[in-house]
XYZ file of C-alpha atoms in Angstrom:
169
model
C 96.196 93.213 104.311
C 96.951 91.541 100.891
C 95.091 92.982 98.728
C 97.708 93.871 96.300
C 98.295 97.767 97.079
C 102.374 97.226 96.673
C 102.239 95.182 93.370
C 99.367 97.705 92.017
C 101.909 100.700 92.436
C 104.511 98.672 91.257
C 102.368 98.146 87.731
C 101.544 101.715 88.026
C 105.376 102.588 87.939
C 106.403 100.441 85.820
C 109.141 98.313 88.243
C 109.140 95.868 90.855
C 110.638 98.690 93.050
C 108.662 98.019 96.394
C 109.213 95.265 98.390
C 106.386 92.733 97.958
C 105.861 89.023 99.837
C 103.525 86.365 100.196
C 103.267 86.878 103.970
C 102.546 90.693 105.497
C 105.000 92.982 103.502
C 104.615 96.480 103.748
C 105.190 97.329 107.534
C 105.979 101.564 106.953
C 104.612 103.607 104.456
C 106.615 104.273 100.925
C 106.218 107.596 99.545
C 106.862 107.661 96.293
C 108.065 110.765 93.963
C 109.244 111.597 90.546
C 113.030 111.634 90.556
C 113.553 115.216 88.842
C 116.743 113.894 87.277
C 116.107 110.335 86.260
C 117.679 108.588 89.257
C 116.773 106.673 91.876
C 116.926 107.883 95.510
C 115.795 106.220 98.664
C 115.868 107.801 102.223
C 114.458 106.972 105.639
C 112.421 110.194 106.396
C 112.057 110.507 110.354
C 109.631 112.068 112.433
C 111.352 114.805 112.944
C 112.008 115.825 109.206
C 115.562 114.580 108.944
C 116.530 111.919 106.094
C 118.902 109.137 106.095
C 120.281 108.059 102.287
C 119.510 104.296 101.943
C 120.163 101.798 98.891
C 117.096 99.991 97.041
C 118.440 96.896 98.683
C 117.672 98.544 101.978
C 114.064 98.862 101.237
C 112.551 95.955 102.244
C 114.938 95.962 105.701
C 113.209 98.993 106.382
C 109.690 98.647 105.074
C 108.809 94.718 104.870
C 107.368 93.346 107.785
C 108.296 90.264 106.703
C 111.697 90.693 106.304
C 111.746 92.744 110.042
C 110.202 89.345 111.424
C 112.968 87.095 110.320
C 115.911 89.215 110.662
C 114.610 91.714 113.525
C 114.539 95.463 113.386
C 117.253 97.391 112.614
C 119.134 99.620 114.952
C 117.431 103.229 114.574
C 118.161 106.198 117.054
C 114.777 107.920 115.381
C 111.540 106.943 114.503
C 110.544 106.500 110.943
C 107.872 108.464 109.230
C 108.184 107.016 105.988
C 110.426 105.764 103.245
C 110.990 107.776 100.211
C 111.393 106.323 96.898
C 112.374 108.937 94.056
C 112.057 107.235 90.579
C 111.250 107.905 87.420
C 107.466 108.484 87.315
C 106.959 110.841 84.188
C 102.610 110.801 84.803
C 103.614 112.491 88.323
C 103.858 115.919 88.592
C 105.709 117.799 91.150
C 104.244 117.999 94.281
C 102.115 114.801 93.899
C 103.030 111.678 95.472
C 101.636 107.858 95.805
C 101.570 106.789 99.099
C 101.893 103.153 99.943
C 100.299 102.170 103.135
C 100.708 98.838 105.419
C 97.147 96.976 105.369
C 94.587 97.290 107.748
C 93.065 94.830 110.253
C 96.600 92.669 110.681
C 97.972 90.743 112.938
C 100.012 94.100 113.466
C 97.391 96.826 115.042
C 100.162 99.485 114.296
C 99.959 99.212 110.702
C 96.221 100.373 110.747
C 97.128 103.450 113.141
C 100.257 104.271 110.640
C 97.621 104.070 107.548
C 95.116 106.272 109.277
C 97.408 108.554 110.166
C 98.560 109.146 106.529
C 94.950 109.113 105.272
C 94.258 112.117 106.898
C 97.086 113.705 105.149
C 95.577 112.538 101.603
C 93.980 114.554 98.810
C 92.532 111.387 97.370
C 92.384 107.286 98.137
C 92.603 104.322 96.071
C 91.101 101.840 98.678
C 92.566 98.282 96.868
C 90.734 95.056 97.668
C 90.343 91.939 96.700
C 86.821 90.297 94.373
C 85.926 88.911 97.505
C 82.751 90.839 100.042
C 84.216 93.317 101.893
C 84.037 92.538 105.812
C 82.927 94.517 108.755
C 86.539 95.905 109.157
C 87.087 96.933 105.861
C 83.578 98.680 105.531
C 83.924 100.911 108.816
C 87.608 101.821 107.485
C 85.922 102.724 103.890
C 83.373 105.000 106.131
C 86.256 106.453 107.774
C 87.854 107.267 105.082
C 85.263 108.744 103.234
C 84.601 111.388 106.455
C 87.997 112.211 106.069
C 88.893 111.978 102.160
C 85.900 112.197 100.280
C 87.826 111.832 96.839
C 87.645 107.546 97.341
C 88.406 105.426 94.068
C 88.065 101.525 94.309
C 90.577 99.413 92.987
C 89.873 95.656 92.443
C 92.765 93.527 92.222
C 93.433 89.678 91.969
C 90.118 89.301 89.743
C 91.937 86.831 87.551
C 92.916 84.325 90.158
C 89.029 84.923 91.508
C 88.009 83.807 88.295
C 90.243 80.853 88.115
C 88.849 79.939 91.455
C 85.546 80.127 90.259
C 86.063 77.872 86.931
C 87.748 74.858 89.082
C 85.255 75.355 91.816
């Protein structure tokens, strides 16, 4: 939780497109794929495979926990599996996507469940972490990921903040 996963993905795609917040932000999975026509397209993808087009402004309404908490859940007749974000990402070949998942160990236990479901589908994982010691929840999660998806890389974010804290201490 709050390790900078979404901010990292926004940096990788070169745009502040996915919603971020100082509170718990990501409540749903965002699947980022390269747009073949170079235009942005956003869809809710339901568990039954149906898609519903949404606007960029609606990304936070459907996918950000802080927005859901402050405005209430939008009236949905179906369960959202993930939010598809098609945008120009030249380095992503066809068939390859970047998945942004909710954090683990938050006050919302279903976020961990959602993340674990999508890890099973991954060919590789990036474990994004703060520059602080890992807690037992994170260590257990790493072991679980390694048993499912052995192609794991680690990314430390917010190193600049840790350096500032160390200098100011």
